[in-house]
Structures are given as structure tokens and as C-alpha cells.
Amino acid sequence: TVDMDKCTQCNYCSMICPHAAVRPFLLTHDEVDGAPSTLKGGTRSAIGGGALDNYNFRIQVSPLDCTGCELCVRICPADALAFVTVDEAIEQETDNWDYCASLPNHGAEVDKT
């Protein structure tokens, strides 16, 4: 699970995950409003300014794809990731993952230079 109160939005966890089970998502305010209740409190204003001011940010782990290698936990400079049992992760995060994965990709809003 990810503690979004600690997350610095560095995305190291998503970059190091060898299975792409950890992914960053940008959500509009309307998308947050339509999210499962378990996700609504787990977003933060996206940092970076400009167009990102209109988005919320979330790191979401796919509970069915995570293999438990712990690379994301080890690389996180803010200690924002923690492991739970597979059963807990599936129960807590499946709806959140399914919702985030269904959203349009807002990545074009990010300056990649």
C-alpha cells in the first residue's frame, strides 16, 4: 500500500518496478469525485505547476500483478510504501486499480524535457 501523505511524487517506485505493477496516475477533480470511496482520500494535488495544477496524483499498485519483490519499498526516499498480505492487498486495492486503469491517460500534460 502507499501512504499518499508521505509520497513525494518522485515516481521512483514506478520506474523500478520490473512488472509495471506500480503506476502513477493523474486524475481530474471529476475523476476523483467518481472514484471508489477507498481511493478518494488517497490522492494529493499533483506537483509541478502549470497544467498539473488541474490534477490530483496517486501511486496505485496492481494487487494482482505485484510479485512482492520489495524494490519499490526499498527505493522510496519517503518510506511511503508498505507491504501487506496478498489477501489484504487484493481486498483493499483491486477496485482502486481497476478504476485508475480505466481512466484516460493524462500523461500528455507532463513536460517530459
mmCIF file of C-alpha atoms in Angstrom:
data_model
loop_
_atom_site.group_PDB
_atom_site.id
_atom_site.type_symbol
_atom_site.label_atom_id
_atom_site.label_comp_id
_atom_site.label_asym_id
_atom_site.label_seq_id
_atom_site.Cartn_x
_atom_site.Cartn_y
_atom_site.Cartn_z
ATOM 1 C CA THR A 1 0.000 0.000 0.000
ATOM 2 C CA VAL A 2 1.031 3.606 -0.499
ATOM 3 C CA ASP A 3 0.776 6.318 2.139
ATOM 4 C CA MET A 4 -0.022 9.326 -0.031
ATOM 5 C CA ASP A 5 0.600 11.645 2.932
ATOM 6 C CA LYS A 6 4.278 10.618 2.723
ATOM 7 C CA CYS A 7 4.567 10.288 -1.076
ATOM 8 C CA THR A 8 6.755 12.957 -2.703
ATOM 9 C CA GLN A 9 5.603 12.081 -6.242
ATOM 10 C CA CYS A 10 9.153 11.201 -7.290
ATOM 11 C CA ASN A 11 7.874 8.106 -9.165
ATOM 12 C CA TYR A 12 10.968 6.067 -8.288
ATOM 13 C CA CYS A 13 8.704 3.193 -7.250
ATOM 14 C CA SER A 14 7.020 3.039 -10.639
ATOM 15 C CA MET A 15 10.316 3.299 -12.503
ATOM 16 C CA ILE A 16 11.986 0.452 -10.609
ATOM 17 C CA CYS A 17 9.074 -1.996 -10.675
ATOM 18 C CA PRO A 18 10.059 -4.787 -13.088
ATOM 19 C CA HIS A 19 6.431 -5.803 -13.614
ATOM 20 C CA ALA A 20 4.846 -2.343 -14.053
ATOM 21 C CA ALA A 21 2.649 -3.109 -11.057
ATOM 22 C CA VAL A 22 3.282 0.316 -9.517
ATOM 23 C CA ARG A 23 1.987 3.194 -11.593
ATOM 24 C CA PRO A 24 1.419 6.922 -11.194
ATOM 25 C CA PHE A 25 -1.965 8.308 -12.169
ATOM 26 C CA LEU A 26 -3.194 11.836 -12.787
ATOM 27 C CA LEU A 27 -6.876 12.305 -12.015
ATOM 28 C CA THR A 28 -9.127 15.273 -12.701
ATOM 29 C CA HIS A 29 -11.276 16.542 -9.853
ATOM 30 C CA ASP A 30 -14.318 14.935 -11.501
ATOM 31 C CA GLU A 31 -12.477 11.611 -11.746
ATOM 32 C CA VAL A 32 -11.669 11.764 -8.033
ATOM 33 C CA ASP A 33 -15.330 12.530 -7.287
ATOM 34 C CA GLY A 34 -16.349 9.409 -9.246
ATOM 35 C CA ALA A 35 -13.726 7.178 -7.628
ATOM 36 C CA PRO A 36 -14.371 4.336 -5.203
ATOM 37 C CA SER A 37 -14.577 5.572 -1.615
ATOM 38 C CA THR A 38 -11.326 3.753 -0.799
ATOM 39 C CA LEU A 39 -9.466 5.892 -3.361
ATOM 40 C CA LYS A 40 -10.992 9.326 -2.694
ATOM 41 C CA GLY A 41 -8.835 10.128 0.328
ATOM 42 C CA GLY A 42 -5.728 8.715 -1.316
ATOM 43 C CA THR A 43 -4.934 11.382 -3.860
ATOM 44 C CA ARG A 44 -2.939 14.567 -3.488
ATOM 45 C CA SER A 45 -2.635 17.674 -5.622
ATOM 46 C CA ALA A 46 -0.172 16.991 -8.412
ATOM 47 C CA ILE A 47 3.064 18.927 -8.072
ATOM 48 C CA GLY A 48 4.872 20.567 -10.959
ATOM 49 C CA GLY A 49 2.742 23.616 -11.652
ATOM 50 C CA GLY A 50 1.166 24.680 -14.907
ATOM 51 C CA ALA A 51 -1.301 22.201 -16.349
ATOM 52 C CA LEU A 52 -0.682 19.827 -13.441
ATOM 53 C CA ASP A 53 -2.444 22.272 -11.116
ATOM 54 C CA ASN A 54 -5.696 20.850 -12.506
ATOM 55 C CA TYR A 55 -4.920 17.268 -11.439
ATOM 56 C CA ASN A 56 -4.637 15.028 -8.441
ATOM 57 C CA PHE A 57 -1.867 12.443 -8.210
ATOM 58 C CA ARG A 58 -1.938 8.868 -6.992
ATOM 59 C CA ILE A 59 0.512 5.989 -6.944
ATOM 60 C CA GLN A 60 -1.501 2.812 -7.377
ATOM 61 C CA VAL A 61 -0.239 -0.729 -7.005
ATOM 62 C CA SER A 62 -1.865 -3.515 -9.003
ATOM 63 C CA PRO A 63 -2.571 -6.145 -6.341
ATOM 64 C CA LEU A 64 -2.779 -8.927 -8.913
ATOM 65 C CA ASP A 65 0.493 -8.068 -10.675
ATOM 66 C CA CYS A 66 2.772 -7.294 -7.718
ATOM 67 C CA THR A 67 5.185 -10.164 -7.074
ATOM 68 C CA GLY A 68 6.407 -8.882 -3.707
ATOM 69 C CA CYS A 69 9.992 -8.177 -4.767
ATOM 70 C CA GLU A 70 10.045 -5.090 -2.497
ATOM 71 C CA LEU A 71 12.133 -2.974 -4.883
ATOM 72 C CA CYS A 72 9.593 -0.156 -4.638
ATOM 73 C CA VAL A 73 9.683 -0.213 -0.844
ATOM 74 C CA ARG A 74 13.474 -0.120 -0.801
ATOM 75 C CA ILE A 75 13.855 2.755 -3.274
ATOM 76 C CA CYS A 76 11.199 5.050 -1.809
ATOM 77 C CA PRO A 77 13.016 8.018 -0.239
ATOM 78 C CA ALA A 78 9.950 8.938 1.833
ATOM 79 C CA ASP A 79 9.174 5.470 3.212
ATOM 80 C CA ALA A 80 5.686 5.801 1.704
ATOM 81 C CA LEU A 81 5.240 2.179 0.630
ATOM 82 C CA ALA A 82 4.471 -0.747 2.901
ATOM 83 C CA PHE A 83 3.712 -4.387 2.297
ATOM 84 C CA VAL A 84 0.510 -6.069 3.363
ATOM 85 C CA THR A 85 -0.573 -9.647 2.788
ATOM 86 C CA VAL A 86 -1.712 -10.633 -0.693
ATOM 87 C CA ASP A 87 -5.259 -11.129 0.561
ATOM 88 C CA GLU A 88 -5.296 -7.666 2.153
ATOM 89 C CA ALA A 89 -3.892 -6.042 -0.971
ATOM 90 C CA ILE A 90 -6.454 -7.718 -3.218
ATOM 91 C CA GLU A 91 -9.293 -6.717 -0.900
ATOM 92 C CA GLN A 92 -8.097 -3.129 -0.400
ATOM 93 C CA GLU A 93 -6.699 -2.225 -3.817
ATOM 94 C CA THR A 94 -8.463 -4.157 -6.601
ATOM 95 C CA ASP A 95 -11.301 -1.645 -7.022
ATOM 96 C CA ASN A 96 -8.816 1.247 -6.879
ATOM 97 C CA TRP A 97 -6.577 -0.365 -9.514
ATOM 98 C CA ASP A 98 -9.497 -1.182 -11.801
ATOM 99 C CA TYR A 99 -10.772 2.384 -11.555
ATOM 100 C CA CYS A 100 -7.391 4.027 -12.170
ATOM 101 C CA ALA A 101 -6.635 1.705 -15.075
ATOM 102 C CA SER A 102 -9.929 2.675 -16.711
ATOM 103 C CA LEU A 103 -9.126 6.404 -16.711
ATOM 104 C CA PRO A 104 -7.850 8.277 -19.760
ATOM 105 C CA ASN A 105 -4.105 8.840 -19.867
ATOM 106 C CA HIS A 106 -3.308 12.433 -18.890
ATOM 107 C CA GLY A 107 0.425 11.950 -19.429
ATOM 108 C CA ALA A 108 0.483 14.339 -22.370
ATOM 109 C CA GLU A 109 0.049 17.146 -19.822
ATOM 110 C CA VAL A 110 3.505 16.427 -18.370
ATOM 111 C CA ASP A 111 6.526 18.221 -19.793
ATOM 112 C CA LYS A 112 8.990 15.433 -20.493
ATOM 113 C CA THR A 113 12.000 17.656 -21.173
#
